Coordinates of C-alpha atoms in Angstrom, one line a residue:
X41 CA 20.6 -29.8 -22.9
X42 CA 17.9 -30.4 -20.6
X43 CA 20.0 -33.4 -18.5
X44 CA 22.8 -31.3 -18.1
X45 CA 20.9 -28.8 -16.2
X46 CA 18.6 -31.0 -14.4
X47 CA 22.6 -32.7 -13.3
X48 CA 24.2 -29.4 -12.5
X49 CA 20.8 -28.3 -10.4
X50 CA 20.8 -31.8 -8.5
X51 CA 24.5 -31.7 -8.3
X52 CA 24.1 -28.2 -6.6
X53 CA 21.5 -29.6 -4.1
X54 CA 23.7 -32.4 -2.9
X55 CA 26.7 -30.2 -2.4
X56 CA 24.7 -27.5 -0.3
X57 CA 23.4 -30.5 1.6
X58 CA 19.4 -29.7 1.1
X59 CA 18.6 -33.2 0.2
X60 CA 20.6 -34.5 3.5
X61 CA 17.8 -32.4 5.9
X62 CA 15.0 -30.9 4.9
X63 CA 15.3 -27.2 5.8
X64 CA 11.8 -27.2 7.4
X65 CA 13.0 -28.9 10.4
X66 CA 14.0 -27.6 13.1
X67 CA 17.9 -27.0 13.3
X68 CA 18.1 -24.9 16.7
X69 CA 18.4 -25.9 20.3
X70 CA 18.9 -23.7 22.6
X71 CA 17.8 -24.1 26.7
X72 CA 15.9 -21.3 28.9
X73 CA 16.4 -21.8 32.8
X74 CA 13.8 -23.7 34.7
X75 CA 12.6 -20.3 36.4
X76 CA 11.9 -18.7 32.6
X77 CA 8.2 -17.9 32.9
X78 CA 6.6 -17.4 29.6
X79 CA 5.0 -13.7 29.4
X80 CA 2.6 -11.6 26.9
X81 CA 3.2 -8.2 25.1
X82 CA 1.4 -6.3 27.9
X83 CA 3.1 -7.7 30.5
X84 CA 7.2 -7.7 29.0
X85 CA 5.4 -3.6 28.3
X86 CA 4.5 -3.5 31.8
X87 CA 8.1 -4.6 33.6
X88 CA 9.9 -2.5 30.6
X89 CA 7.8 0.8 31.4
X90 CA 10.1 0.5 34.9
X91 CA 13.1 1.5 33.0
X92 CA 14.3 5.1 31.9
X93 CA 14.9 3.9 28.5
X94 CA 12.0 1.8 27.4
X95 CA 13.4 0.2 24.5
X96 CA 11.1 -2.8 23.0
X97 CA 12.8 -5.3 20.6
X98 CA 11.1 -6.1 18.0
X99 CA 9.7 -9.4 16.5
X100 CA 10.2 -11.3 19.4
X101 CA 7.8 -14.2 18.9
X102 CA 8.7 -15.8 22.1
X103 CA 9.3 -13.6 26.1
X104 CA 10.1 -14.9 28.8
X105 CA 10.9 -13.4 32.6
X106 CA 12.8 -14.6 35.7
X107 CA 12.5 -12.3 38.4
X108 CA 13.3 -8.7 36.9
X109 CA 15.3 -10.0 34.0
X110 CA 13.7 -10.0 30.8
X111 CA 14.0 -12.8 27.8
X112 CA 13.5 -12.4 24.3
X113 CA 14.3 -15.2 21.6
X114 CA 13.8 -15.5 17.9
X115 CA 14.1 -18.6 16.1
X116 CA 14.1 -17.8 12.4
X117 CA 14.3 -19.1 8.7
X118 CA 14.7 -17.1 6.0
X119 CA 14.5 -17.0 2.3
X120 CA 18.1 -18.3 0.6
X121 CA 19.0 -14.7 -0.8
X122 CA 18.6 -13.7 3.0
X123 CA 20.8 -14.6 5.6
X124 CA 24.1 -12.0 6.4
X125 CA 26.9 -12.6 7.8
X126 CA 28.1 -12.1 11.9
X127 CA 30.7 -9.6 10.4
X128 CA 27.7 -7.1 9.0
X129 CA 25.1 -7.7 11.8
X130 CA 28.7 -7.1 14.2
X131 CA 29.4 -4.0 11.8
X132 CA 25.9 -2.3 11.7
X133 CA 25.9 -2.8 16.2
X134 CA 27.2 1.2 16.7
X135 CA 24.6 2.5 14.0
X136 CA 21.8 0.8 15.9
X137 CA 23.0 2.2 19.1
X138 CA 20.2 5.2 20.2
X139 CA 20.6 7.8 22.4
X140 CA 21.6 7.1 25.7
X141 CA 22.5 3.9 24.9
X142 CA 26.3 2.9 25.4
X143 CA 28.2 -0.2 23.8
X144 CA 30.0 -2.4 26.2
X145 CA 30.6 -4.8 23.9
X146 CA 30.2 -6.0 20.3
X147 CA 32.3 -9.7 19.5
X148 CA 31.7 -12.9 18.0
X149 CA 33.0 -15.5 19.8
X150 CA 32.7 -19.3 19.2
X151 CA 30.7 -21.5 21.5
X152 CA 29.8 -25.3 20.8
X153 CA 31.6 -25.1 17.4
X154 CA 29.0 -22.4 16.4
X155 CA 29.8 -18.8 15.7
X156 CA 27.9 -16.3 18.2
X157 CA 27.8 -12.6 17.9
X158 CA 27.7 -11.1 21.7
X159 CA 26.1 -7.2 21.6
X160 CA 26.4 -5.6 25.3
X161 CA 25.2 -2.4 25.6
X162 CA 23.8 0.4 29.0
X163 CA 21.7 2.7 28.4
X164 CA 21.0 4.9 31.7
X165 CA 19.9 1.7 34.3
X166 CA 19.0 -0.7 31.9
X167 CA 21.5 -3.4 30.5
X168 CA 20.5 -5.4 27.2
X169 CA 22.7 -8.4 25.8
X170 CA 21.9 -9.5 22.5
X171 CA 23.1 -12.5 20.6
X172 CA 23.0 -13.6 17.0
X173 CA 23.7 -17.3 16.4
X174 CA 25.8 -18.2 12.7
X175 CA 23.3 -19.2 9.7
X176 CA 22.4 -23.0 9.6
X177 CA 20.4 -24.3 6.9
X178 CA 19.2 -20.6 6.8
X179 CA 18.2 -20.9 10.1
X180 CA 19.5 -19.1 13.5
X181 CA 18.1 -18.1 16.6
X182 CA 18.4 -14.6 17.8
X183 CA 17.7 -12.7 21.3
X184 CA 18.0 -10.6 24.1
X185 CA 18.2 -10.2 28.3
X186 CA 17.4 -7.3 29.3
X187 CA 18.2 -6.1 33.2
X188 CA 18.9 -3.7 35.4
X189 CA 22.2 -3.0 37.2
X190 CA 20.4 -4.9 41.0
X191 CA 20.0 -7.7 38.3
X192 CA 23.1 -8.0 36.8
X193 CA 24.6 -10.6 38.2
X194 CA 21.6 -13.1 37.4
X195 CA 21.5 -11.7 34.4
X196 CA 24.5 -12.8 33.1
X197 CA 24.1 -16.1 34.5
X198 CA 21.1 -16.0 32.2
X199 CA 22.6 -15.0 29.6
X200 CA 25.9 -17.6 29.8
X201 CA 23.2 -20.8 30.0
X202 CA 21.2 -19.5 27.2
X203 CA 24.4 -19.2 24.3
X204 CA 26.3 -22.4 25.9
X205 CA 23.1 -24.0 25.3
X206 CA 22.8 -23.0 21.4
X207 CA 23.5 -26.0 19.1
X208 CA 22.8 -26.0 15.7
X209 CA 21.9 -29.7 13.8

């Protein structure tokens, strides 16, 4: 009895692929733009406090700043009961919405063969674009560019090198 489920549990290993990488490497590329200045809490606090709507995302481990745009990335692996799927992080988009805040856009497009949700949303002068890369090997990387409207068009230049960039291993 034992065999058969040490043979069914190793069976199940191979066919997820966990013995072919070992999850604790990093699976995640992704490129920043040669201007992206690394910055602290206090000062992504200090360039948000000059917008009306001072939203602050939250567990960003890594910010960044080029010129008056604003970068924030999360590279993340989670537990196996964890990860969600695009379609319910897409879904739960208008509920996280707060006031003053207006959705532009909320679509999961594919880039590099890898599945990216694209959240666009205004609120008063500020502009945020968030992006949630597909699960792989329950890893992803997650983040946001935050702007305003003088900024835009840098912005989104920002933004478009950043999820072309994502590849997952």
């Amino acid at each position: 009895m034992f065999n058969i489920r040490l043979f069914i549990a190793l069976t199940s290993f191979l066919v997820l692929g966990l013995f072919r990488q070992d999850p604790t490497d990093p699976v995640i590329e992704f490129k920043l733009p040669p201007a992206a200045k690394k910055i602290t809490w206090a000062q992504y606090k200090a360039e948000k406090a000059k917008f009306a709507v001072k939203r602050v995302p939250l567990d960003f481990k890594s910010l960044y700043q080029v010129g008056g745009v604003l970068i924030g990335i999360e590279e993340g692996k989670f537990p196996l009961s964890y990860p969600v799927t695009l379609e319910r992080i897409k879904e739960a988009g208008p509920e996280l919405l707060r006031k003053k805040e207006t959705l532009i856009s909320n679509e999961i497009v594919k880039i590099n063969n890898i599945r990216i949700l694209i959240r666009k949303t205004q609120a008063v002068d500020a502009y945020n674009y968030h992006f949630y890369s597909d699960f792989r090997n329950f890893s992803n990387v997650s983040g946001i560019v935050e702007f305003k409207k003088k900024d835009q068009q840098q912005a989104e230049l920002i933004f478009d090198q950043i999820i072309k960039s994502i590849k997952l291993k």
